[in-house]
């Protein structure tokens, strides 16, 4: 299995690794004519410099660079897809999903001790309990971050701003995701390690380049890139992008309002049951009360999972 370090390099490469160039500088008419100030550097022209730039930014938790690194046509595809989703999804179900995550985070935070000491399912082994105790704070923050993001309501989704989403929500979440990854038995990787990424050009010709990327203590990764609209994109992504988005849009277009309307009462019923259980979990004052409420959550959760696509989400 690939290491987390290797897996993280894939989405970094996917952005094509460029920063925005800045605008013009205003002239000072009060002073004598001076030589124009040097312009800030534009996106790197070479794939290796571009990859290194975005790795440095991501190592600082600045994920806005990933959106900026995408070809403009890719940005348009993503924005168009989100806009289409905002017209196909059910507002009430969509909003309740995010609200549910927020309430779940609040309950998990408040009742941390009951969660760790639950005897449901025969109790937890010591190691499992210790791992859960370690990951729970980050999970709570991740759920809260998603629930409080700028796409937490369908109305907000209609004004989706890719740059803002990457700069705010994803950048805020990445620290907690990074913390969770460090708790895995398979890796001790941190985002800061990306600042040590070394990039070597294996071959480069025209709009094609092959790079060898290495992070300390990991095996080198060789990746081919294709230049699209002045952005370097991993070649396999460039080859499949259009087809993938066409298929995703087709799935979204195929969503039936009639089918969703038929399932909606069941889904709302399950949400109501889960909300009631969360209220019980929140108000539990003993371990026994908490475990009883938690056991009562199993049925509505399984019901939602079985309905799956009834939420109107693409790909279900």
CSV table of C-alpha atoms in Angstrom, one decimal:
chain,number,residue,atom,x,y,z
A,1,UNK,CA,0.0,0.0,0.0
A,2,UNK,CA,1.3,3.4,-0.8
A,3,UNK,CA,2.3,5.7,2.1
A,4,UNK,CA,0.3,8.7,3.0
A,5,UNK,CA,3.2,10.8,1.8
A,6,UNK,CA,2.9,9.3,-1.6
A,7,UNK,CA,-0.8,9.7,-1.7
A,8,UNK,CA,-0.7,13.3,-0.7
A,9,UNK,CA,1.6,14.1,-3.7
A,10,UNK,CA,-1.1,13.0,-6.1
A,11,UNK,CA,-3.6,15.8,-5.3
A,12,UNK,CA,-0.7,18.3,-5.2
A,13,UNK,CA,0.3,17.3,-8.7
A,14,UNK,CA,-3.3,17.5,-9.8
A,15,UNK,CA,-3.4,21.3,-9.3
A,16,UNK,CA,-0.4,21.9,-11.6
A,17,UNK,CA,1.4,23.9,-9.0
A,18,UNK,CA,1.3,27.6,-9.9
A,19,UNK,CA,0.7,30.8,-8.0
A,20,UNK,CA,-1.2,33.8,-9.4
A,21,UNK,CA,0.8,36.6,-10.8
A,22,UNK,CA,-0.1,40.1,-9.5
A,23,UNK,CA,-1.6,43.1,-11.2
A,24,UNK,CA,0.0,46.4,-12.3
A,25,UNK,CA,1.7,48.8,-10.0
A,26,UNK,CA,0.4,52.4,-9.8
A,27,UNK,CA,2.8,55.2,-10.8
A,28,UNK,CA,3.7,58.0,-8.4
A,29,UNK,CA,3.2,61.2,-10.4
A,30,UNK,CA,4.5,63.3,-7.5
A,31,UNK,CA,8.0,62.0,-7.9
A,32,UNK,CA,10.6,62.1,-10.6
A,33,UNK,CA,10.4,59.4,-13.3
A,34,UNK,CA,11.9,56.2,-11.9
A,35,UNK,CA,12.6,52.9,-13.4
A,36,UNK,CA,9.5,50.6,-13.1
A,37,UNK,CA,9.5,48.3,-10.1
A,38,UNK,CA,10.1,44.7,-11.1
A,39,UNK,CA,7.0,42.7,-11.5
A,40,UNK,CA,6.4,39.8,-9.2
A,41,UNK,CA,7.2,36.4,-10.9
A,42,UNK,CA,4.4,34.8,-12.8
A,43,UNK,CA,3.7,31.1,-12.6
A,44,UNK,CA,6.8,29.0,-13.3
A,45,UNK,CA,7.2,28.0,-16.9
A,46,UNK,CA,8.7,24.6,-16.1
A,47,UNK,CA,6.9,21.7,-14.4
A,48,UNK,CA,9.6,21.1,-11.8
A,49,UNK,CA,9.5,24.7,-10.5
A,50,UNK,CA,5.7,24.6,-10.5
A,51,UNK,CA,5.6,21.4,-8.5
A,52,UNK,CA,8.1,22.8,-6.0
A,53,UNK,CA,6.1,26.0,-5.6
A,54,UNK,CA,2.8,24.3,-4.7
A,55,UNK,CA,4.5,21.8,-2.4
A,56,UNK,CA,5.9,24.7,-0.4
A,57,UNK,CA,2.5,26.4,-0.2
A,58,UNK,CA,0.7,23.2,0.8
A,59,UNK,CA,3.4,22.5,3.5
A,60,UNK,CA,2.2,25.8,5.1
A,61,UNK,CA,-1.4,24.7,5.0
A,62,UNK,CA,-2.2,27.2,2.1
A,63,UNK,CA,-4.4,25.1,-0.1
A,64,UNK,CA,-5.7,28.1,-2.1
A,65,UNK,CA,-2.7,27.4,-4.4
A,66,UNK,CA,-4.3,24.2,-5.6
A,67,UNK,CA,-7.3,26.0,-7.0
A,68,UNK,CA,-5.0,28.7,-8.5
A,69,UNK,CA,-2.9,26.0,-10.1
A,70,UNK,CA,-5.8,24.5,-12.1
A,71,UNK,CA,-6.3,25.3,-15.7
A,72,UNK,CA,-9.1,27.9,-16.1
A,73,UNK,CA,-11.2,25.4,-18.1
A,74,UNK,CA,-10.9,22.9,-15.2
A,75,UNK,CA,-12.0,25.7,-12.7
A,76,UNK,CA,-15.0,26.3,-15.0
A,77,UNK,CA,-15.9,22.6,-15.1
A,78,UNK,CA,-15.8,22.4,-11.3
A,79,UNK,CA,-17.9,25.6,-10.9
A,80,UNK,CA,-20.4,24.5,-13.5
A,81,UNK,CA,-20.8,21.1,-11.8
A,82,UNK,CA,-21.4,22.7,-8.4
A,83,UNK,CA,-23.9,25.1,-10.0
A,84,UNK,CA,-25.7,22.2,-11.6
A,85,UNK,CA,-25.7,20.3,-8.3
A,86,UNK,CA,-27.3,23.3,-6.5
A,87,UNK,CA,-30.3,23.0,-8.9
A,88,UNK,CA,-30.7,19.3,-8.6
A,89,UNK,CA,-30.3,18.6,-4.9
A,90,UNK,CA,-33.1,19.0,-2.3
A,91,UNK,CA,-32.4,22.0,-0.1
A,92,UNK,CA,-34.0,20.6,3.0
A,93,UNK,CA,-32.1,17.3,2.9
A,94,UNK,CA,-28.9,19.0,1.9
A,95,UNK,CA,-29.1,21.5,4.8
A,96,UNK,CA,-30.1,18.9,7.3
A,97,UNK,CA,-27.1,16.8,6.4
A,98,UNK,CA,-24.6,19.6,7.3
A,99,UNK,CA,-26.6,20.5,10.4
A,100,UNK,CA,-26.5,16.9,11.5
A,101,UNK,CA,-22.7,16.9,11.2
A,102,UNK,CA,-22.5,20.0,13.4
A,103,UNK,CA,-24.7,18.5,16.1
A,104,UNK,CA,-22.8,15.3,15.9
A,105,UNK,CA,-19.6,17.2,16.6
A,106,UNK,CA,-21.1,19.0,19.5
A,107,UNK,CA,-22.4,15.8,21.1
A,108,UNK,CA,-19.1,14.0,20.6
A,109,UNK,CA,-17.2,16.9,22.1
A,110,UNK,CA,-19.5,17.1,25.2
A,111,UNK,CA,-19.8,13.4,25.8
A,112,UNK,CA,-16.2,12.4,25.0
A,113,UNK,CA,-15.8,10.3,28.2
A,114,UNK,CA,-19.0,8.3,27.5
A,115,UNK,CA,-17.9,7.6,24.0
A,116,UNK,CA,-14.5,6.3,25.1
A,117,UNK,CA,-16.0,4.1,27.9
A,118,UNK,CA,-19.0,2.8,25.9
A,119,UNK,CA,-19.6,-0.9,26.5
A,120,UNK,CA,-21.7,-1.2,23.3
A,121,UNK,CA,-20.4,-4.2,21.3
A,122,UNK,CA,-18.6,-5.6,24.3
A,123,UNK,CA,-16.4,-2.7,25.0
A,124,UNK,CA,-13.2,-1.5,23.3
A,125,UNK,CA,-9.7,-3.0,23.6
A,126,UNK,CA,-7.2,-0.7,25.4
A,127,UNK,CA,-5.3,0.2,22.2
A,128,UNK,CA,-8.5,1.0,20.3
A,129,UNK,CA,-9.7,3.2,23.1
A,130,UNK,CA,-6.4,5.0,23.1
A,131,UNK,CA,-6.5,5.5,19.4
A,132,UNK,CA,-10.1,6.8,19.5
A,133,UNK,CA,-9.1,9.2,22.3
A,134,UNK,CA,-6.3,10.5,20.2
A,135,UNK,CA,-8.4,11.0,17.0
A,136,UNK,CA,-11.6,12.2,18.5
A,137,UNK,CA,-10.6,15.9,18.9
A,138,UNK,CA,-9.6,16.2,15.2
A,139,UNK,CA,-12.7,14.4,14.1
A,140,UNK,CA,-14.8,16.8,16.0
A,141,UNK,CA,-13.0,19.8,14.4
A,142,UNK,CA,-13.4,18.3,11.0
A,143,UNK,CA,-17.1,17.8,11.4
A,144,UNK,CA,-17.5,21.3,12.8
A,145,UNK,CA,-15.4,22.8,9.9
A,146,UNK,CA,-17.6,21.1,7.3
A,147,UNK,CA,-20.8,22.0,9.1
A,148,UNK,CA,-19.7,25.7,9.3
A,149,UNK,CA,-18.3,26.0,5.8
A,150,UNK,CA,-19.4,28.3,3.1
A,151,UNK,CA,-21.2,25.4,1.3
A,152,UNK,CA,-23.1,24.2,4.4
A,153,UNK,CA,-26.5,25.3,2.8
A,154,UNK,CA,-27.8,24.7,-0.7
A,155,UNK,CA,-28.4,28.5,-1.0
A,156,UNK,CA,-24.7,29.1,-0.2
A,157,UNK,CA,-23.7,26.4,-2.7
A,158,UNK,CA,-25.3,28.5,-5.4
A,159,UNK,CA,-22.6,31.1,-4.9
A,160,UNK,CA,-19.7,28.7,-4.7
A,161,UNK,CA,-16.4,30.3,-5.1
A,162,UNK,CA,-13.6,27.8,-5.7
A,163,UNK,CA,-10.8,30.0,-4.6
A,164,UNK,CA,-12.5,31.0,-1.4
A,165,UNK,CA,-13.4,27.3,-0.7
A,166,UNK,CA,-9.8,26.2,-1.1
A,167,UNK,CA,-8.4,29.1,0.8
A,168,UNK,CA,-10.8,28.9,3.7
A,169,UNK,CA,-12.6,25.5,4.3
A,170,UNK,CA,-9.9,23.2,2.9
A,171,UNK,CA,-7.1,25.1,4.4
A,172,UNK,CA,-8.8,25.1,7.8
A,173,UNK,CA,-9.5,21.4,7.6
A,174,UNK,CA,-6.1,20.2,6.4
A,175,UNK,CA,-4.4,20.6,9.8
A,176,UNK,CA,-6.9,18.3,11.4
A,177,UNK,CA,-6.7,15.8,8.5
A,178,UNK,CA,-2.9,16.0,8.8
A,179,UNK,CA,-3.1,15.2,12.5
A,180,UNK,CA,-5.3,12.2,11.8
A,181,UNK,CA,-2.8,10.9,9.3
A,182,UNK,CA,0.0,11.1,11.8
A,183,UNK,CA,-2.0,8.8,14.1
A,184,UNK,CA,-2.0,6.1,11.5
A,185,UNK,CA,0.3,3.1,12.1
A,186,UNK,CA,1.5,3.4,8.6
A,187,UNK,CA,3.1,6.9,8.6
A,188,UNK,CA,4.6,9.7,10.6
A,189,UNK,CA,4.3,12.1,7.7
A,190,UNK,CA,3.4,15.8,8.3
A,191,UNK,CA,2.5,18.5,5.8
A,192,UNK,CA,5.7,20.4,6.7
A,193,UNK,CA,7.7,17.5,5.2
A,194,UNK,CA,6.5,18.8,1.8
A,195,UNK,CA,8.8,21.8,2.2
A,196,UNK,CA,11.7,19.3,1.8
A,197,UNK,CA,10.3,17.9,-1.5
A,198,UNK,CA,13.0,17.7,-4.1
A,199,UNK,CA,12.0,17.6,-7.8
A,200,UNK,CA,14.2,16.4,-10.6
A,201,UNK,CA,13.5,16.6,-14.3
A,202,UNK,CA,13.8,13.2,-15.9
A,203,UNK,CA,12.7,14.4,-19.4
A,204,UNK,CA,11.1,17.5,-20.8
A,205,UNK,CA,10.0,18.3,-24.3
A,206,UNK,CA,7.3,20.9,-25.3
A,207,UNK,CA,4.1,20.4,-23.3
A,208,UNK,CA,5.3,17.1,-21.8
A,209,UNK,CA,7.5,16.5,-18.8
A,210,UNK,CA,8.5,13.7,-16.6
A,211,UNK,CA,9.6,14.4,-13.0
A,212,UNK,CA,11.1,12.5,-10.1
A,213,UNK,CA,9.7,13.7,-6.8
A,214,UNK,CA,11.4,12.7,-3.5
A,215,UNK,CA,10.6,13.4,0.1
A,216,UNK,CA,13.0,12.3,2.8
A,217,UNK,CA,12.7,8.7,4.0
A,218,UNK,CA,10.4,7.8,1.1
A,219,UNK,CA,10.9,6.1,-2.2
A,220,UNK,CA,11.0,8.6,-5.2
A,221,UNK,CA,7.8,8.9,-7.3
A,222,UNK,CA,8.0,9.4,-11.0
A,223,UNK,CA,5.1,11.4,-12.6
A,224,UNK,CA,4.4,12.5,-16.1
A,225,UNK,CA,2.9,16.0,-16.6
A,226,UNK,CA,1.1,17.7,-19.5
A,227,UNK,CA,0.9,21.5,-19.9
A,228,UNK,CA,-2.6,22.8,-20.3
A,229,UNK,CA,-3.4,26.5,-20.5
A,230,UNK,CA,-0.1,27.3,-18.9
A,231,UNK,CA,-0.7,24.9,-16.0
A,232,UNK,CA,1.1,21.6,-15.5
A,233,UNK,CA,-1.3,18.7,-14.9
A,234,UNK,CA,-0.5,15.1,-14.2
A,235,UNK,CA,-0.9,13.4,-17.6
A,236,UNK,CA,-3.4,10.7,-16.5
A,237,UNK,CA,-5.6,13.5,-15.1
A,238,UNK,CA,-5.3,15.5,-18.3
A,239,UNK,CA,-6.2,12.4,-20.3
A,240,UNK,CA,-9.3,11.6,-18.3
A,241,UNK,CA,-10.6,15.0,-17.1
A,242,UNK,CA,-13.2,15.7,-19.8
A,243,UNK,CA,-14.7,12.2,-19.8
A,244,UNK,CA,-14.8,12.1,-16.0
A,245,UNK,CA,-16.7,15.3,-15.8
A,246,UNK,CA,-19.1,14.4,-18.6
A,247,UNK,CA,-20.0,11.2,-16.8
A,248,UNK,CA,-20.4,13.0,-13.5
A,249,UNK,CA,-22.7,15.6,-15.0
A,250,UNK,CA,-24.7,12.9,-16.7
A,251,UNK,CA,-25.2,11.2,-13.4
A,252,UNK,CA,-26.3,14.5,-11.9
A,253,UNK,CA,-28.7,15.2,-14.8
A,254,UNK,CA,-30.2,11.7,-14.4
A,255,UNK,CA,-31.4,12.5,-10.8
A,256,UNK,CA,-35.1,12.2,-10.8
A,257,UNK,CA,-37.1,14.8,-8.8
A,258,UNK,CA,-40.0,12.4,-8.7
A,259,UNK,CA,-37.9,9.6,-7.2
A,260,UNK,CA,-36.4,12.0,-4.6
A,261,UNK,CA,-39.8,13.3,-3.7
A,262,UNK,CA,-41.0,9.7,-3.1
A,263,UNK,CA,-38.0,8.9,-0.8
A,264,UNK,CA,-37.9,12.2,1.0
A,265,UNK,CA,-40.5,11.5,3.7
A,266,UNK,CA,-38.5,8.3,4.7
A,267,UNK,CA,-35.2,10.2,4.7
A,268,UNK,CA,-36.7,13.0,6.8
A,269,UNK,CA,-38.1,10.4,9.2
A,270,UNK,CA,-34.7,8.9,9.6
A,271,UNK,CA,-33.2,12.3,10.2
A,272,UNK,CA,-35.8,13.0,12.8
A,273,UNK,CA,-35.0,9.7,14.6
A,274,UNK,CA,-31.3,10.4,14.5
A,275,UNK,CA,-31.8,14.0,15.7
A,276,UNK,CA,-33.8,12.6,18.6
A,277,UNK,CA,-31.1,10.1,19.4
A,278,UNK,CA,-28.4,12.9,19.4
A,279,UNK,CA,-30.6,14.8,21.8
A,280,UNK,CA,-30.7,11.8,24.1
A,281,UNK,CA,-27.0,11.3,23.8
A,282,UNK,CA,-26.4,15.0,24.5
A,283,UNK,CA,-28.6,14.9,27.7
A,284,UNK,CA,-27.3,11.5,29.0
A,285,UNK,CA,-25.9,11.8,32.5
A,286,UNK,CA,-24.8,8.2,33.0
A,287,UNK,CA,-22.9,5.7,30.8
A,288,UNK,CA,-25.9,3.4,30.8
A,289,UNK,CA,-28.2,6.2,29.4
A,290,UNK,CA,-25.6,7.0,26.8
A,291,UNK,CA,-25.2,3.4,25.7
A,292,UNK,CA,-28.9,2.9,25.4
A,293,UNK,CA,-29.3,6.0,23.3
A,294,UNK,CA,-26.3,5.0,21.1
A,295,UNK,CA,-27.9,1.6,20.5
A,296,UNK,CA,-31.1,3.3,19.4
A,297,UNK,CA,-29.2,5.2,16.7
A,298,UNK,CA,-28.3,2.0,14.8
A,299,UNK,CA,-31.6,1.5,13.1
A,300,UNK,CA,-32.0,5.0,11.6
A,301,UNK,CA,-28.4,5.2,10.5
A,302,UNK,CA,-28.7,1.8,8.8
A,303,UNK,CA,-31.9,3.1,7.2
A,304,UNK,CA,-30.2,6.2,5.8
A,305,UNK,CA,-27.3,4.0,4.4
A,306,UNK,CA,-29.8,1.7,2.7
A,307,UNK,CA,-31.6,4.6,1.1
A,308,UNK,CA,-28.2,5.9,-0.1
A,309,UNK,CA,-28.9,7.8,-3.2
A,310,UNK,CA,-32.2,9.1,-1.8
A,311,UNK,CA,-30.3,12.1,-0.6
A,312,UNK,CA,-30.0,13.2,-4.2
A,313,UNK,CA,-26.2,13.1,-4.1
A,314,UNK,CA,-24.3,12.4,-7.3
A,315,UNK,CA,-22.7,9.0,-7.7
A,316,UNK,CA,-25.0,7.2,-5.3
